[in-house]
Structure formats: C-alpha cells, structure tokens
Coordinates of C-alpha atoms and ligand atoms in Angstrom, one line a residue:
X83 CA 37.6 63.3 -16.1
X84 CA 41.2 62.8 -15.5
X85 CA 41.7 61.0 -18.8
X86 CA 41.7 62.3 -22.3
X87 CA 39.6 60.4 -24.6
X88 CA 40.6 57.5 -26.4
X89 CA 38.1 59.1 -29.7
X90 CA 39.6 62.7 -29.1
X91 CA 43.2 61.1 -29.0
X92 CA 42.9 59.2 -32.2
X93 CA 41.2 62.6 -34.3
X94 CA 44.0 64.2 -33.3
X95 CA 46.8 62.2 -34.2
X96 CA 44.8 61.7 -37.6
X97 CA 43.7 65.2 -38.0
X98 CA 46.6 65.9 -40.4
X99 CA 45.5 62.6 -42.6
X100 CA 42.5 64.3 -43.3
X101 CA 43.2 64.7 -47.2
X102 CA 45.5 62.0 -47.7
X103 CA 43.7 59.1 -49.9
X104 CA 45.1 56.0 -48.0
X105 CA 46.4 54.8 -43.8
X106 CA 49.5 54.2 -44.4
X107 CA 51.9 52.0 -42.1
X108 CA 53.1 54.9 -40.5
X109 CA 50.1 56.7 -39.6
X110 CA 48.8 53.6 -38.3
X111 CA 51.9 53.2 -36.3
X112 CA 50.6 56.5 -34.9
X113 CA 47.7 55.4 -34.0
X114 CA 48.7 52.5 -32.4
X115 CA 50.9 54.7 -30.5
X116 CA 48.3 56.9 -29.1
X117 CA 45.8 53.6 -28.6
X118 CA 48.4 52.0 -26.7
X119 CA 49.1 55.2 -24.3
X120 CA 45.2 55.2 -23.9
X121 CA 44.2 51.9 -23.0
X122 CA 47.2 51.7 -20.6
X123 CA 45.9 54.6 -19.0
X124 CA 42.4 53.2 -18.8
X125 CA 44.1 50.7 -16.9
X126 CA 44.3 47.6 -19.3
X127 CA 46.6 44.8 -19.0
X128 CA 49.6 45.3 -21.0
X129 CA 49.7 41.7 -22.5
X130 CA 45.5 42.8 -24.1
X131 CA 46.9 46.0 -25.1
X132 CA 49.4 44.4 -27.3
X133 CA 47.3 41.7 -28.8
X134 CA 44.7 44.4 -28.9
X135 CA 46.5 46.8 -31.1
X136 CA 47.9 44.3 -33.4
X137 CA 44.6 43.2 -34.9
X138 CA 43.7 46.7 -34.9
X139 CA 46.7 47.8 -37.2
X140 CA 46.0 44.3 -39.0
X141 CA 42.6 45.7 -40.0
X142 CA 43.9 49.8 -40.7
X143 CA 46.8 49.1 -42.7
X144 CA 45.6 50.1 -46.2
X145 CA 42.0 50.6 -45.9
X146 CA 40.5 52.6 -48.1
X147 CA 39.6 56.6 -46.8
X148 CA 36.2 56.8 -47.5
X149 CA 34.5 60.4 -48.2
X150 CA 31.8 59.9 -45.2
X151 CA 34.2 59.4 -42.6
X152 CA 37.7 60.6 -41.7
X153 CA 40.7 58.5 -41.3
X154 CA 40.4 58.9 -37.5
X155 CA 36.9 57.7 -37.7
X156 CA 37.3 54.5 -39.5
X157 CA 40.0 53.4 -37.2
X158 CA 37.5 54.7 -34.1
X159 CA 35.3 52.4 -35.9
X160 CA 37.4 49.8 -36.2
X161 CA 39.0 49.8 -32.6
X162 CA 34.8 50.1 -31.3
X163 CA 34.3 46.6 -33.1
X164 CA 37.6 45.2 -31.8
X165 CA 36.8 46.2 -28.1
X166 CA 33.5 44.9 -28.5
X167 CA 34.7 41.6 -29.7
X168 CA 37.7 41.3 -26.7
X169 CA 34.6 42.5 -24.4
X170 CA 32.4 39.4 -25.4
X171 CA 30.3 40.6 -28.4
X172 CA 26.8 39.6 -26.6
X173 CA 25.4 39.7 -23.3
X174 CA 25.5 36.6 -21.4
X175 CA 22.6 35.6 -18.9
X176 CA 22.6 33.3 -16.0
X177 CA 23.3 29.6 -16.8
X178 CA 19.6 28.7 -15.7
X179 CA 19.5 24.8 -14.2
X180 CA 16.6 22.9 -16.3
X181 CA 15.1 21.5 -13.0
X182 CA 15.0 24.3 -9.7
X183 CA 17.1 25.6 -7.9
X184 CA 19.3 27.4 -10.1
X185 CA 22.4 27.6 -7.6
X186 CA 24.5 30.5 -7.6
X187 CA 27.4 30.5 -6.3
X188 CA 29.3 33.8 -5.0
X189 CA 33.1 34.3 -4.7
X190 CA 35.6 37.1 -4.1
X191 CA 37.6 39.5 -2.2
X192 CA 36.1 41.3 0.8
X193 CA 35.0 44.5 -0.1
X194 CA 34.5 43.5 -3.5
X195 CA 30.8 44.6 -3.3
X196 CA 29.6 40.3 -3.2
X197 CA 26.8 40.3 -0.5
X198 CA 25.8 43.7 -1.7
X199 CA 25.5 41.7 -5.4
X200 CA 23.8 39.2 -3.7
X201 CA 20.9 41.5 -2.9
X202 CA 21.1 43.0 -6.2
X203 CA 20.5 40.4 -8.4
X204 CA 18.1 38.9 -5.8
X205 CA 15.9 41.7 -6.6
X206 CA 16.4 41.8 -10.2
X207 CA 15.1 38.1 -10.5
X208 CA 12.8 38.6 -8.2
X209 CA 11.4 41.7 -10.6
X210 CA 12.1 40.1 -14.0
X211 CA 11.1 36.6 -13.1
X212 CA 9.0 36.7 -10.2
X213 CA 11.9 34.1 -9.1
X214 CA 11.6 33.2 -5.2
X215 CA 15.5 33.3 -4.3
X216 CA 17.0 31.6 -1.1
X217 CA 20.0 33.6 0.7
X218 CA 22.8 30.9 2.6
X219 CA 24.9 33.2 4.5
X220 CA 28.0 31.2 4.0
X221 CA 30.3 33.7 5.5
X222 CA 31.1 32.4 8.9
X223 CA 34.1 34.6 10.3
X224 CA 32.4 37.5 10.0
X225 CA 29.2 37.5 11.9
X226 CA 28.8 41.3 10.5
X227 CA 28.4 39.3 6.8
X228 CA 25.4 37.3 8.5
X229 CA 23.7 40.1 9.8
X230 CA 24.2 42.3 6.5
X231 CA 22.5 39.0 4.4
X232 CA 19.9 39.2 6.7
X233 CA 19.1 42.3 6.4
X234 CA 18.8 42.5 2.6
X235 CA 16.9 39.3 3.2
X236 CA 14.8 41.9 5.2
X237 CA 14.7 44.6 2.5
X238 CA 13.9 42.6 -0.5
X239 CA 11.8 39.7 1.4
X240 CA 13.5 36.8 0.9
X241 CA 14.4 34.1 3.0
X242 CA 17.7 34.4 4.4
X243 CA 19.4 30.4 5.7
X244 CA 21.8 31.0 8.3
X245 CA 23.3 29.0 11.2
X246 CA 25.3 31.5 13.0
X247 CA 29.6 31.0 12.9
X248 CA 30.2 27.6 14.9
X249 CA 29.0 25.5 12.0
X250 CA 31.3 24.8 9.1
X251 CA 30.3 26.7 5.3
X252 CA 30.1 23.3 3.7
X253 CA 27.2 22.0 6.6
X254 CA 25.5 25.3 6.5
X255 CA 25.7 24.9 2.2
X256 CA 24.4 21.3 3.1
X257 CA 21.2 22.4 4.8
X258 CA 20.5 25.3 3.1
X259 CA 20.2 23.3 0.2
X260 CA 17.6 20.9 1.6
X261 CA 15.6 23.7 3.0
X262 CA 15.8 24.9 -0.8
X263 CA 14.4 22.0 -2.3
X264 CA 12.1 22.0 0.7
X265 CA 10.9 25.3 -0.1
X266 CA 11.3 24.6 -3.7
X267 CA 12.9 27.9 -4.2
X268 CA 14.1 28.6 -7.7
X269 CA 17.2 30.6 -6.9
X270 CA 19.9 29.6 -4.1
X271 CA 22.4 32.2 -3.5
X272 CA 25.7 30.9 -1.8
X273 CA 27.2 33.7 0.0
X274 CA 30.5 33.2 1.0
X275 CA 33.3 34.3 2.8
X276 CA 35.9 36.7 1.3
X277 CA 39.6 37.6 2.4
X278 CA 41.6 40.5 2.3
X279 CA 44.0 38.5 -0.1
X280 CA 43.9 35.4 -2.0
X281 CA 45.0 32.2 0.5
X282 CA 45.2 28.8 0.0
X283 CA 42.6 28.4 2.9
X284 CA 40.0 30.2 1.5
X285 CA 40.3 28.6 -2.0
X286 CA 40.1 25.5 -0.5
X287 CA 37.2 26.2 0.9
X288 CA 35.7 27.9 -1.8
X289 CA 36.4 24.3 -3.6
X290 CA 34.5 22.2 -0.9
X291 CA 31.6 24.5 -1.2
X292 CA 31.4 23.7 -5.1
X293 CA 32.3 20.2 -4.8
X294 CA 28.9 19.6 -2.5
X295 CA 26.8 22.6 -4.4
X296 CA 27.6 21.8 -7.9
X297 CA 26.7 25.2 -9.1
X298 CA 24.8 26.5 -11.9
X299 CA 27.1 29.3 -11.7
X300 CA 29.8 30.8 -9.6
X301 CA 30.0 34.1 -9.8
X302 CA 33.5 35.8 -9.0
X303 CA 32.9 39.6 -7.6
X304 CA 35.6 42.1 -8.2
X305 CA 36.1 45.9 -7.7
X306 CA 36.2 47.6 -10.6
X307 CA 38.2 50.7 -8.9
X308 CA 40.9 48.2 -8.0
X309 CA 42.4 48.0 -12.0
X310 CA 45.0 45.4 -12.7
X311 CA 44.6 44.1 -9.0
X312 CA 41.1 43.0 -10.2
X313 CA 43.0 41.3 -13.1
X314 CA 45.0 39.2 -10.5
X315 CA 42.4 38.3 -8.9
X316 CA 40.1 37.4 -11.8
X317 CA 42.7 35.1 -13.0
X318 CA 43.7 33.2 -9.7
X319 CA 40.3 32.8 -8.7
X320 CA 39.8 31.4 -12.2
X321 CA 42.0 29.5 -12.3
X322 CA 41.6 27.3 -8.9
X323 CA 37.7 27.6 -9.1
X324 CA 37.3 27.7 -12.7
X325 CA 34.3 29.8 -12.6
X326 CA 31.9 30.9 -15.2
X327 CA 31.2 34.4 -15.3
X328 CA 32.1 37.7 -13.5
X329 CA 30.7 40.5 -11.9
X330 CA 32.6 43.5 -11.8
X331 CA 31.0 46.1 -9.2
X332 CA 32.5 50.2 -8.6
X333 CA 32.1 51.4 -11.7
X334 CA 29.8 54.3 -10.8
X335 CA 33.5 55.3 -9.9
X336 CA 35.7 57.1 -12.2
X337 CA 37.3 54.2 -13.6
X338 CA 37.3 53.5 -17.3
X339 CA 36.6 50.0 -17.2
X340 CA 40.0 48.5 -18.9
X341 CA 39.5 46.2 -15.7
X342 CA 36.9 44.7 -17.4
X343 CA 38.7 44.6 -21.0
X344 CA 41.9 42.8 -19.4
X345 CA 39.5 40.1 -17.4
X346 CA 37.6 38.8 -20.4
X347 CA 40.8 38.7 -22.1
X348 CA 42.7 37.0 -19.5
X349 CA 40.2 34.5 -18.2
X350 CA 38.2 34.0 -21.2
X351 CA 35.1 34.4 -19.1
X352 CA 31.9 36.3 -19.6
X353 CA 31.2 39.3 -17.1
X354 CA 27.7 39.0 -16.3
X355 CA 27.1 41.6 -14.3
X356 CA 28.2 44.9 -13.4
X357 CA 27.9 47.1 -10.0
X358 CA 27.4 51.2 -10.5
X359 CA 26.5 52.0 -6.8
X360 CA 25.7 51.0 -3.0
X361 CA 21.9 50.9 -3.6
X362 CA 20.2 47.9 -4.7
X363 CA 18.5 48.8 -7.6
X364 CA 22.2 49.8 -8.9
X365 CA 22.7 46.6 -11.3
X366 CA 23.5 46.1 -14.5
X367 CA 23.0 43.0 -17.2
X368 CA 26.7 43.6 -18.7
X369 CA 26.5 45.1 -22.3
X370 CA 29.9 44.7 -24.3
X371 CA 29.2 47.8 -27.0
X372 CA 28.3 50.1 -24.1
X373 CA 31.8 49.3 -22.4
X374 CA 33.9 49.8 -25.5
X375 CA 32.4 53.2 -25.5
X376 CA 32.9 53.8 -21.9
X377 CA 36.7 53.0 -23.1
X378 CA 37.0 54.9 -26.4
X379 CA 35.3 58.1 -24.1
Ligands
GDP142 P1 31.8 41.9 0.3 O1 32.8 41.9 1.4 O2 32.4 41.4 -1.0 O3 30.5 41.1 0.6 O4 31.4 43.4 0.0 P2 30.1 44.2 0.4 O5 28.9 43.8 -0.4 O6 29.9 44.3 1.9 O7 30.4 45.7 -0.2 C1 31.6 46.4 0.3 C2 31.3 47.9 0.1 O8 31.2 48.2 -1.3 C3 29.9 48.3 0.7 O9 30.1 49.6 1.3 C4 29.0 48.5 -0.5 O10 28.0 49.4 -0.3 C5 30.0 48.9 -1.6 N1 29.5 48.6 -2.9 C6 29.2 47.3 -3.4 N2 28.9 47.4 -4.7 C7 29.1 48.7 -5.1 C8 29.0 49.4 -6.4 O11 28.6 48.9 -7.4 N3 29.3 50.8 -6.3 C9 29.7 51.4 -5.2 N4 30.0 52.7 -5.2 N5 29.8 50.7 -4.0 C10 29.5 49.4 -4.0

C-alpha cells in the first residue's frame, strides 16, 4: 500500500501526548495537520478536507484524556464518527416505486463500469427479491454496448429490450416500457449511453430519457480509480440530472475511497452501491462505517 495510514499517522504525531492530561490547541493543530496531509493523499476534495477537519478540531479541542484510550485514539475515534457522518451515516436502498416497475435509470461516463452495474444489481435483486428485472439497452452508438446487455441478459436470464442503433434512446425507452408493463416486470433497467467526457449532447439526452421514464431512481456510475475526476463528474451530472444516488465501481483497486468521501459531500447524494471487481457477483450495498475505515487504514 503506497499510503501510510491515516490511524498510524495520527499515533504518531500523538505518541508524545501520551502522559499529558488534556488536547491542547496545539496538538490538535497537529493533528489536523497530519489528517489534512492524509485525506489529501487519499484523494479527497480539498474544499471536504477543510470543512472536515474543522469539526474535527471543533470536537478535540479540550476533551478530556481518558485512561482507556490514548490521545491519538480518541481523536481516531472521533475522525471515524465524522467520516461516517460526511459518508452518510446509514445505508440507503433503492427508492422502490409502490406500484411495479421500479425504474432505474443508469448514467455515466464510458468505462465507468455502468452496463457491467447493470448486470450486477440485476442479479442481486434477482437473488434477494426474486425480482424479474427488464434490461433496455439504451446505448445506441455503440452496438458493442447492445451486444454486452445482451449477453448479461444471457448470463443472469433476464430479458434484454433492444432495437438495434437506427432508433432514437427516447423511442427505444418508450417501448421497453410498454413491454414492461406488458410483462409486468418489477425492475426496468435503463441502460444508457456514456461519453468519453461530459457534453451538452449527451446530457440532453440523458434529460429526455428521464423526462418520458420518470425514474424511481437514476443512478450515476463512476470509477472510483479516477479520484477527483470522479468528483467532477458526480457534481455535473448532478447537477443537470439531479439524480438520486451513486454507484461508485473500481474499488477492488488500490484507491482509498476519498472519491467517495468528496462525492457525498459535494452532491449531497447517497452512494448506493459500490463496484469491487469485473465479475458479477462483485457488488456491494454501500456501508458508510466500512469506508471510513477503508480511509482511516
Ligand atoms: P460502461 O461503459 O460504463 O458501460 O462500462 P462497462 O460496464 O463496460 O465497464 C468498463 C470496464 O470496467 C469493463 O472492463 C468492466 O469489466 C470493468 N469494471 C466494471 N466494474 C468494475 C469493478 O467494480 N472493478 C473492476 N476492477 N472493473 C470493473
């Protein structure tokens, strides 16, 4: 691991408080110091890390050393809570629609891991719910993203809508839908097309698509290896799309996850989800306590 732990960072900068009976303002300062240095190198947004450590020194200033734990520990302790409370607190599940289908709508860069999520969550409704989830391969310009919905359509057997790359998303949205209700499928997935970057196209697009659908939920995709890009990207998407939760995918990579700090903080959205390999059991219901200690290290 290229990074030295946030916990190992913050004993030793306190390791000399060990006798002393109070934090005082300048230890804290110290710690703040060596938090700041750490969550910047776990890739968080710089605007977080500064509200961040603010209402940690709020909290250290002064508190009281206690003869079970250290110094270091209590402020561990206390930057564990904080990060869990930027993170979300609790987990968040899918916003269900009281009558079927539940319509979920997809969104996000190419490469970002979204038909791949698709399939993932698919599955894990399909196992936890017995749910009967229709596919709508929305992606028209790149026939490659039809076939690939098709064949996790294949590998998880579920219906896959598709009318090839002459028809427009919004139609093919339109009668996948009715063949939804048709079917009475519980799920609708709405894959969609992705770009390399964020255009106006695309967005506008992306909009259409929610206008006819009015989703349940649209679910913005992002690669977690990608760090404050993902940021970006969370908060433009957000912000044109206003979606309601986010799935961020890549972290069976090395990456510490800050991504996922600065996104909840900056879009004030839930992540949902989270992605920790190519295979399709590789899904996660997003647990805020697990990635504060995936942070602290
Ligand atoms: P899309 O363009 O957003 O639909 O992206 P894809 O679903 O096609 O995924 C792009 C690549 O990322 C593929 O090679 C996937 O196997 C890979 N991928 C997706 N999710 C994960 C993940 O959680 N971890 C890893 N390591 N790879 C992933």
């Amino acid at each position: 691991m290229a990074f030295e732990s946030l916990t190992d960072r913050l004993q030793n900068a306190m390791s000399k408080l060990r006798r002393k009976g109070k934090v005082t303002e300048a230890d804290v300062k110290e710690m703040m110091r060596e938090i700041r240095l750490a969550l910047l190198e776990a890739d968080v947004n710089f605007k977080v890390v500064k509200d961040f450590t603010k209402r940690v020194s709020d909290r250290a200033v002064g508190i009281e050393v206690l003869e079970s734990l250290t110094p270091a520990q209590q402020i561990v302790k206390i930057v564990d809570e904080e990060l869990t409370a930027t993170l979300g607190t609790e987990m968040v599940g899918i916003n269900k629609s009281p009558k079927i289908p539940t319509i979920i709508m997809m969104s996000g860069l190419q490469g970002a891991g979204k038909t791949t999520f698709v399939g993932k969550l698919a599955q894990h409704l399909q196992k936890t719910e017995n749910a009967r989830p229709l596919l709508i391969a929305g992606d028209v310009y790149r026939p490659a993203a039809i076939e690939q919905l098709k064949v996790l359509g294949q590998q998880i057997d579920a219906p896959v809508f598709e009318l090839g790359t002459d028809v427009s998303p919004v139609e093919i949205v339109r009668q996948g839908l009715e063949q939804a209700y048709a079917n009475k499928n519980d799920y609708v997935f709405i894959d969609t097309a992705g770009r390399l970057h964020i255009d106006e196209h695309l967005m506008g697009e992306l909009k259409d698509i929610k206008e006819l659908a009015n989703p349940d939920e649209i679910l913005l995709v992002v690669d977690g290896m990608t760090g404050q890009d993902a940021v970006t990207v969370a908060d433009s998407f957000n912000e044109q799309l206003d979606i309601t939760g986010v799935v961020v995918t890549k972290l069976d990579g090395d990456s510490r996850g800050g991504a996922a700090l600065s996104i909840r903080a900056v879009t004030g959205k839930p992540i949902k989800f989270v992605g920790t390999g190519e295979k399709l059991t590789d899904i996660e219901v997003f647990h805020p306590d697990r990635m504060s200690s995936r942070i602290l290290g």
